[in-house]
Amino acid sequence: MTEANNRFQSGFPKIGIRPTIDGRRKGVRESLEQQTMNMAIATAELLSANLRYPNGEPVECVIADTCIGGVAEAAACADKFAKAGVGVSITVTPCWCYGTETMDMDPSIPKAVWGFNGTERPGAVYLAAVLSGYAQKGLPAFGIYGEHVQDAGDTSIPYDVKDKLIGFARAGLVVAYMRGKSYLSMGSVSMGIAGSIVNDAFFQEYLGMRTEYIDMSEFVRRMEENIYDGAEFEKALTWVKENCIEGPDNNPDRLQTSRERKDRDWETVVKMTQIARDLMVGNPRLAELGFGEEAMGHNAIVSGFQGQRQWTDHFPNGDFMEAMLNSSFDWNGIRAPYIVATENDSLNGVVMLFGYLLTNTAQIFADVRTYWSPESVERVTGHKLTGEAAGGLLHLINSGPAALDGTGQQTKDGKPALKPFWEISDEEAQRCLDATSWRPASVEYFRGGGYSSDFLTKGGMPMTMSRINLVKGIGPVLQIAEGYSVELPDQVHDTLDKRTDSTWPTTWFAPIVTGEGAFKSVYEVMNNWGANHGSISYGHIGGDLITLASMLRIPVNMHNVPEDRQFRPRAWGLFGTADPESADYRACHNFGPLYK
């Protein structure tokens, strides 16, 4: 399978750079042409050097053919951007320009304006004027203005401007890339979990995505009719036997299955992994085998598998399938992770997708299972929590679908990390595999058998947990908690882990507390979390999530992101500045979903 070519065949959105200029000729415009175009070129170079697409290639920028001094040139730029596949626009200028004549009017494209802070020409005046126009026309735009005055001939981009340009563009590309893609629901509602009630209106109106649906019987059909690549299956099964360590069977003797049954389960879960991937993105090999329709896939950048219970009461569970697809490697080598939500929790799948597209790294799907207070840990184990964990811990654990990258066996600057696939070495991928054991599934939970991954996340990694919830009358709201993974002494972890299902992967997570609101304590974080699941991403990406949410008009109801890392459209300030969280709700309600 030519995975990269097939998976990313629709390409990626580009960033459009719009150099705007004072339209008065016979001296004014002519004196500004070079400076204005240089700003556009510098912006394009900055973004291409710092941002990459999910396939690892540098982000492409498109610059308008001319500076934009009026509506005719604005229209010509819009035409060029449409033909070039531009999905994000950034306007740059060092001077006064005619606001409503030069602005970007496309309502679905995230937009920002960088007004040069210089005294020779009033770039800041244009910035204020055009942002006022955007607010008046209901087209929220981000304002970028450097803190310090620059000289007219200074072609550098200040550090604060760089951060905002990169942060805006990173989030804007997520918006543009999701547009027109699909969420694939494999099955229906799992165990009454509200997040697996796939809300078509949410995906369409807020994300610009389709929702696609298949029944889980499609897996049975494809297995029984051999609608998968048999040669790849043999390769995969050999790789699994060599690289996937089978752990001990924790089931009571009376429930343990035979070696023959366990081997048959391995074959089934490998086929399930191939089939789920083919359902998401297609596979040209299937067309060669005579299955042209199945070869097309569903153009899905995220999916969910119901599993429990209609599938798992009879067939092996989906844990191996989900864990391997969510990881950055498999039998075909190191590659970009797929995003698959356990129990078809589409709302957790969405924040997994957000985290993946913002960082290009694998995501950890987990239950937000237990709050362990310092007092409880000390009572049960005799150990006193210190450092990041001094205020208590959240035990993040699910039945085994978390990406194997979550072991923390990859390193960056000598420290545990999760990395984009193009930075992962073969040795690091092998360490992730070696740190994972595959435990025969708990038959009391999964009557059909299967395997669950078991690993322990290394400590010391900056992490961000997030979750989308749907609220009647409001719509989607986003929760964000930045913190750190924590490593406990072995005997402490073992004692706590054995109080639940010890065959599942564990991440000990310590949110950063602020002493206020939902982050008054670790207990309050747990107490205010809106659902049973959360997505965990490497790094402190809460600021990027806030920026992205504002583009999609999704308010954020709890977060611990410092004020200097929050970046929303300038119009948000017109809804109040004393309480930004409340203003966020009002602004999102006022402007409405991006695609409605």
C-alpha angles and dihedrals in degrees: 000000000000090000101176094047093046098040098049097031094126091061130220135286118258130221115244118213116204115195105199123195145182103274096213109114131196093070113339102068093036092056091054104042098093096042092049095048090046089058089054093048092048091050092050092049091049094052096044090050095050108033131062135189121240090266091058098253120130116264114261123230128199120204123203112257091240138012111275113241100156148359097288092057091043089055092048090051092049090051092051092048093050092052092045096051097248113176102171129043132202121186117204130188142156095200150038114295134175101271109208091031094057103033126113107251101187104121096201099051118087108238139195135180125212111200111192113238101227135129100219093070130015103248088150091055091056090046091055093043097049093044087053088053093049091052092048092051094046094247105124113211134184118244120216119191126160118236096226130056115251129202116251092247095050107114096180123107113231117238094247092051090048091054093051095044092050094042093049094046093046092054093040091055089055090055092048096045095051092053111107095006126115143242107216114212107203100195126341138267116350117215093328093299107162093213090063091060090097107221108213094190092055094053093044101042102035104029104024089234136135124232116225125190137201131172116241088241085078087075090055092048093051093047094047094044094042094241094162136075105280094193091053089048092057090048091048095048091051090049092049092052090051099042111024109079112214110220129207121292109249094188119112112267091253091058100042115114128225125266088249091055092047091052090049089051090055090055091049097049092048090053090047089055093052092046095049091051091048090049090053103045107004129238126240089208090070090060089054088053091053100264102114097159094049090047091068099067125194102280087245121168090179134022142174133216118213096203100153121108118343090049103032096049087068111013133047112280125259097242097107091044093050096042095049095044091048090051126086095240144036138153090311091059133248113345143145114295122250117225115235124166120215117235088013089279094169093181091057088044089058094055089044086055092048092051093046096049092046094050106018087227133120119267132226116230112202148156112249084230113167142001110220111198118208088247093053093048091050092046093051100037108015089237121130114217116230141172117018089355096053092107095048139273142261114224105219109194138143135171095282112290098116117121112264087231083075090077087082092228092134116086138213120185088351094304131106112271148153111239140191109269094251090062096049117101125214088247092055092049089051091050089055090052093046091051091056128075123193109225122199104256121262100262092205087064099029110034091180093059126224132145136288124203117239122198142133120232116234116244131241099052121132106236140177123210118200141172139184117217128186116224123193109247095012107052124212122003127184129222123199131187121178118198145119139279111245131211116213127197109275096248091049093050092046093051094049095039094053090059087073132025103315093192092076131083117266132207116183105209128191113193117212107252123212101188092245138093117328088354096053086110140349087258090058091051089056092041092053099042108120103217145013095263137058137180118230121206129186114253134022098290099153092114092054090048091053091050092048093047092053090053089054092042093243112143121223113230100185133014142142098214115137115247094246090062096050115100123176135156114291091243090067088075089061088067092060136299103209093073111025093183093059091043088054090058093048094047094048091048092047098050095035130205115337095242103033 
